[in-house]
Amino acid sequence: MHARTAALAGAGGALGVALWWRYNPSACPYSQRFWVELPHPVITRERLLEVLAPAAGERILEVGPGTGYYSLDVAARLEPGGRLDVFDLQKEMLDHTLRRAGERGLTNVEATQGDARDLPYPDDSFDGGFLVTVLGEIPDQEAALRELARVVKPGGRVVTGEIAFDPHFVSLGSLESRAAAVGMRLERTSGGRLAYFARLEA
Ligand SMILES: C[S@@+](CC[C@H](N)C(=O)[O-])C[C@H]1O[C@@H](n2cnc3c(N)ncnc32)[C@H](O)[C@@H]1O
């Protein structure tokens, strides 16, 4: 009986925390990085590479790399001559990603700290951009999409990835309307409604 009460209290507590996260967009703290290091089902690295199609020589921006789950494979595809810029609110996340890039012998990853709602890059700086399980953590999603549209060259692509077990999950319908509000068009998706990559045209 006591065990059942404790289990119910635990489940209630977990639900409460998930609901709090859902309605209070904020960055996943570095101390909780365990979550972003778990395998990402459906929104796999291979699927991202297929949808983003990074090519040698390109300059690509990743917003919210976390500990670099996707960064290293994308950076490798940009060689020779290309560069991956990683941009995150938290310096610890950037340091972690750079450390992993160094361990893999990648020298084409550049890190900048800041808030995605105000990107410190000139217009049309990038061939493309991507952000995976990041948009819902940003208090003003339209501002972040508008900034991505500004720094990516006209006709370039921005890929977003989402998975439903993330408390900050952004549904495809909601993404599509936010993207339309800043003049971006949904080109294609890969995956399903509960876990998907969406490719937007900037
Ligand atoms: C859930 S993690 C995702 C990490 C990685 N993309 C992945 O899928 O494994 C979200 C990341 O976005 C970053 N982030 C959240 N809000 C941000 C903001 N406003 N500007 C820049 N980065 C932000 C967090 O610091 C964190 O590194």
mmCIF file of N, CA, C and O in Angstrom, residues 57-61 83 85 119-129 147-154:
data_model
loop_
_atom_site.group_PDB
_atom_site.id
_atom_site.type_symbol
_atom_site.label_atom_id
_atom_site.label_comp_id
_atom_site.label_asym_id
_atom_site.label_seq_id
_atom_site.Cartn_x
_atom_site.Cartn_y
_atom_site.Cartn_z
ATOM 1 N N GLY A 57 32.076 22.245 -48.349
ATOM 2 C CA GLY A 57 32.264 23.661 -48.674
ATOM 3 C C GLY A 57 31.180 24.574 -48.150
ATOM 4 O O GLY A 57 31.327 25.799 -48.170
ATOM 5 N N GLU A 58 30.074 24.023 -47.658
ATOM 6 C CA GLU A 58 28.970 24.876 -47.187
ATOM 7 C C GLU A 58 29.238 25.390 -45.767
ATOM 8 O O GLU A 58 29.996 24.808 -44.993
ATOM 9 N N ARG A 59 28.554 26.488 -45.439
ATOM 10 C CA ARG A 59 28.563 26.998 -44.068
ATOM 11 C C ARG A 59 27.159 26.808 -43.491
ATOM 12 O O ARG A 59 26.176 27.323 -44.035
ATOM 13 N N ILE A 60 27.079 26.041 -42.414
ATOM 14 C CA ILE A 60 25.788 25.675 -41.811
ATOM 15 C C ILE A 60 25.776 26.132 -40.354
ATOM 16 O O ILE A 60 26.794 26.044 -39.660
ATOM 17 N N LEU A 61 24.601 26.606 -39.913
ATOM 18 C CA LEU A 61 24.423 27.036 -38.524
ATOM 19 C C LEU A 61 23.570 26.015 -37.773
ATOM 20 O O LEU A 61 22.484 25.662 -38.225
ATOM 21 N N ARG A 83 32.108 24.775 -43.023
ATOM 22 C CA ARG A 83 32.209 25.045 -41.585
ATOM 23 C C ARG A 83 30.840 24.911 -40.924
ATOM 24 O O ARG A 83 29.828 25.310 -41.494
ATOM 25 N N ASP A 85 28.832 26.265 -37.712
ATOM 26 C CA ASP A 85 28.770 27.199 -36.582
ATOM 27 C C ASP A 85 27.772 26.649 -35.586
ATOM 28 O O ASP A 85 26.618 26.404 -35.950
ATOM 29 N N LEU A 119 20.380 36.648 -33.205
ATOM 30 C CA LEU A 119 21.603 35.995 -33.699
ATOM 31 C C LEU A 119 22.652 37.041 -34.094
ATOM 32 O O LEU A 119 22.321 38.014 -34.784
ATOM 33 N N PRO A 120 23.912 36.833 -33.710
ATOM 34 C CA PRO A 120 24.950 37.833 -33.961
ATOM 35 C C PRO A 120 25.648 37.660 -35.318
ATOM 36 O O PRO A 120 26.858 37.827 -35.415
ATOM 37 N N TYR A 121 24.886 37.282 -36.343
ATOM 38 C CA TYR A 121 25.488 37.059 -37.664
ATOM 39 C C TYR A 121 24.844 38.020 -38.669
ATOM 40 O O TYR A 121 23.647 38.308 -38.564
ATOM 41 N N PRO A 122 25.629 38.453 -39.664
ATOM 42 C CA PRO A 122 25.046 39.302 -40.720
ATOM 43 C C PRO A 122 24.005 38.538 -41.541
ATOM 44 O O PRO A 122 23.994 37.303 -41.531
ATOM 45 N N ASP A 123 23.170 39.272 -42.256
ATOM 46 C CA ASP A 123 22.171 38.643 -43.145
ATOM 47 C C ASP A 123 22.877 37.710 -44.130
ATOM 48 O O ASP A 123 24.011 37.970 -44.568
ATOM 49 N N ASP A 124 22.195 36.655 -44.518
ATOM 50 C CA ASP A 124 22.626 35.739 -45.589
ATOM 51 C C ASP A 124 24.014 35.131 -45.333
ATOM 52 O O ASP A 124 24.804 34.955 -46.273
ATOM 53 N N SER A 125 24.328 34.825 -44.089
ATOM 54 C CA SER A 125 25.656 34.281 -43.760
ATOM 55 C C SER A 125 25.781 32.790 -44.053
ATOM 56 O O SER A 125 26.884 32.283 -44.231
ATOM 57 N N PHE A 126 24.646 32.073 -44.065
ATOM 58 C CA PHE A 126 24.714 30.603 -44.078
ATOM 59 C C PHE A 126 23.968 30.011 -45.277
ATOM 60 O O PHE A 126 22.982 30.568 -45.753
ATOM 61 N N ASP A 127 24.454 28.831 -45.684
ATOM 62 C CA ASP A 127 23.740 28.076 -46.721
ATOM 63 C C ASP A 127 22.521 27.376 -46.129
ATOM 64 O O ASP A 127 21.557 27.081 -46.839
ATOM 65 N N GLY A 128 22.589 27.080 -44.841
ATOM 66 C CA GLY A 128 21.468 26.396 -44.200
ATOM 67 C C GLY A 128 21.625 26.417 -42.700
ATOM 68 O O GLY A 128 22.675 26.810 -42.166
ATOM 69 N N GLY A 129 20.561 25.991 -42.017
ATOM 70 C CA GLY A 129 20.610 25.938 -40.564
ATOM 71 C C GLY A 129 19.758 24.782 -40.066
ATOM 72 O O GLY A 129 18.923 24.243 -40.805
ATOM 73 N N GLU A 147 14.940 35.132 -37.120
ATOM 74 C CA GLU A 147 16.389 35.326 -37.135
ATOM 75 C C GLU A 147 17.066 34.284 -38.034
ATOM 76 O O GLU A 147 17.987 34.624 -38.795
ATOM 77 N N LEU A 148 16.590 33.052 -37.961
ATOM 78 C CA LEU A 148 17.167 32.015 -38.833
ATOM 79 C C LEU A 148 16.927 32.363 -40.302
ATOM 80 O O LEU A 148 17.826 32.236 -41.133
ATOM 81 N N ALA A 149 15.712 32.834 -40.605
ATOM 82 C CA ALA A 149 15.398 33.208 -41.993
ATOM 83 C C ALA A 149 16.295 34.361 -42.449
ATOM 84 O O ALA A 149 16.678 34.441 -43.615
ATOM 85 N N ARG A 150 16.637 35.225 -41.541
ATOM 86 C CA ARG A 150 17.482 36.387 -41.892
ATOM 87 C C ARG A 150 18.931 35.955 -42.186
ATOM 88 O O ARG A 150 19.538 36.422 -43.142
ATOM 89 N N VAL A 151 19.483 35.058 -41.353
ATOM 90 C CA VAL A 151 20.916 34.740 -41.501
ATOM 91 C C VAL A 151 21.181 33.652 -42.543
ATOM 92 O O VAL A 151 22.320 33.463 -42.962
ATOM 93 N N VAL A 152 20.115 32.934 -42.953
ATOM 94 C CA VAL A 152 20.271 31.928 -44.013
ATOM 95 C C VAL A 152 19.967 32.606 -45.355
ATOM 96 O O VAL A 152 19.047 33.418 -45.465
ATOM 97 N N LYS A 153 20.775 32.269 -46.357
ATOM 98 C CA LYS A 153 20.609 32.883 -47.687
ATOM 99 C C LYS A 153 19.216 32.609 -48.247
ATOM 100 O O LYS A 153 18.667 31.521 -47.993
ATOM 101 N N PRO A 154 18.668 33.520 -49.033
ATOM 102 C CA PRO A 154 17.355 33.265 -49.644
ATOM 103 C C PRO A 154 17.384 31.949 -50.426
ATOM 104 O O PRO A 154 18.349 31.676 -51.150
#
